[in-house]
Amino acid sequence: MEQPQTELPKATHPALAAVLQFFTRDKVFLVAFIIALNAMVFGSAHFTTKYFDWKVIVTVFGLMLVIGGFRASGLLRFIGETMVSWSKTTRQLVRFTTNLTFFLAVFFTNDLTILTMLPLYLYITKHVQNRKSVYLGAAFIVPACHMGSTLLPFGNPHNLYVYNFFNLASNNLAFFKGTIPMWLTGLVVLNLACFLIDKEPIHIETKPKEFNIVEVMIFVALMVLMATSVFTKANMFGVPFYWTAAVITALIVFIYKRELFKTADYHLLLTFMCFFIIVGNLVNIHQITDFVQHTFGGAQGAFLGTVLISQLISNISAAVLMSQFTTHGMSVLLGADVGGIGMLTASMATLIAYKIISVQARGELAGFAKYFAYCMLAFLAILTLFGLLIVSVL
């Protein structure tokens, strides 16, 4: 007689599925978590918060809420739709989209910008006949995000981390001496690349949707607050100002638009923590530290090392790792900015772009993937050469 099968209580199934989904949704986090577990088991430091950069973690969380608010307000989509409606040719459309992406990324981070601009671009170009130009234009959005977000400390998470870790707030001139040349180089290279687009007449019908001006004003004020916390080391009643700014931001968001807490990228915050644990154990292994310092300790070596490691474990993880073995902070920062361009694993923004295309343009995925590969390789090579030149003269 067949024995009845024993089933787990039904209540456990959704819980286990939710935990499994949480750990597998973000592959970079999953890899970082596994490495961190091994580091705690076999490393000498085990679990320690000594190497945690709380300013980065807290500030990134506050900025996530603010940037999510801007997206919910409809401001970014309104700007994008208004700009592309002025396009009369395919080249104009790609140039407008590329430059708008570049400048939006200065303030709204590369991830949010790509989540806003790429779906909009794919939607308005689905009836454009010249598909090669459409594929190239989509590919330009990724380096535009990375290069645009290079300029300011809060343009992306690894900029903020490097800015804080190497204490660049004490010398903002040195910070901008590195980021401005790279930022301008990216702008020039992107605009030159737009000449590869055919100049064919197009007609785009789009009516920009209105945005919530009240929400925009609230989140502008919160953005100013969070930006101030990045640039200052002041304390309020003995508490670091970045904690005060993040708590005020979280409270206002909780009261006014609490659903934004669901949009925060908690995987990114946990990835930071995992790599802080990894680094805390690695720095005590002299064989590793001696090799890395000897190979990547110089300005050019730190830049190239960060670019290469970014291709394997993402630019955020590479910045955290390399920062422990060199004193050349700008090399690490620019290496992470350039290193985010390349393979799918190089950055979250690049992976997001691939996911958007695989969902929104599944039937043309091969075409997009082909031109993405060409463009990413070309931009990575060109910008790496310029980056080496910049870090050599700093």
Coordinates of N, CA and C in Angstrom, one line a residue, residues 13 49 93 103 124 129 150 153 160 189 202 213 218 247 284 328 378:
H13 N 5.7 27.2 2.7 CA 6.1 27.3 1.3 C 6.3 28.7 0.8
T49 N 32.2 44.5 12.1 CA 31.6 45.8 11.5 C 32.7 46.9 11.5
L93 N 17.2 62.2 -32.6 CA 16.5 61.5 -31.5 C 17.6 60.8 -30.6
F103 N 23.0 63.9 -18.7 CA 22.8 65.0 -17.7 C 21.9 64.6 -16.6
I124 N 9.3 54.7 -27.9 CA 9.1 55.6 -29.0 C 9.8 55.2 -30.3
Q129 N 12.0 52.5 -38.7 CA 12.4 51.5 -39.6 C 13.9 51.1 -39.6
T150 N 29.5 60.3 -13.2 CA 30.9 60.4 -12.7 C 31.1 61.7 -12.0
P153 N 29.9 63.4 -6.2 CA 30.1 62.3 -5.2 C 28.9 61.4 -5.1
L160 N 30.3 57.7 -4.0 CA 30.1 58.1 -2.7 C 31.0 57.4 -1.7
V189 N 33.0 61.9 -26.3 CA 33.0 60.6 -27.0 C 31.6 60.2 -27.4
I202 N 12.2 61.3 -39.2 CA 11.2 60.5 -38.4 C 10.1 61.5 -37.9
I213 N 4.0 68.8 -9.2 CA 4.9 69.8 -8.8 C 5.2 69.9 -7.3
I218 N 9.1 68.9 -2.8 CA 9.5 68.1 -1.5 C 10.8 67.4 -1.7
V247 N 17.6 60.3 8.6 CA 16.5 60.1 9.5 C 15.3 61.1 9.1
N284 N 43.9 41.1 6.3 CA 44.8 40.4 7.3 C 45.6 39.2 6.7
H328 N 45.6 55.7 -4.0 CA 45.2 56.5 -5.2 C 43.6 56.4 -5.3
A378 N 33.8 49.0 -27.4 CA 34.5 50.2 -28.0 C 34.6 51.3 -26.9

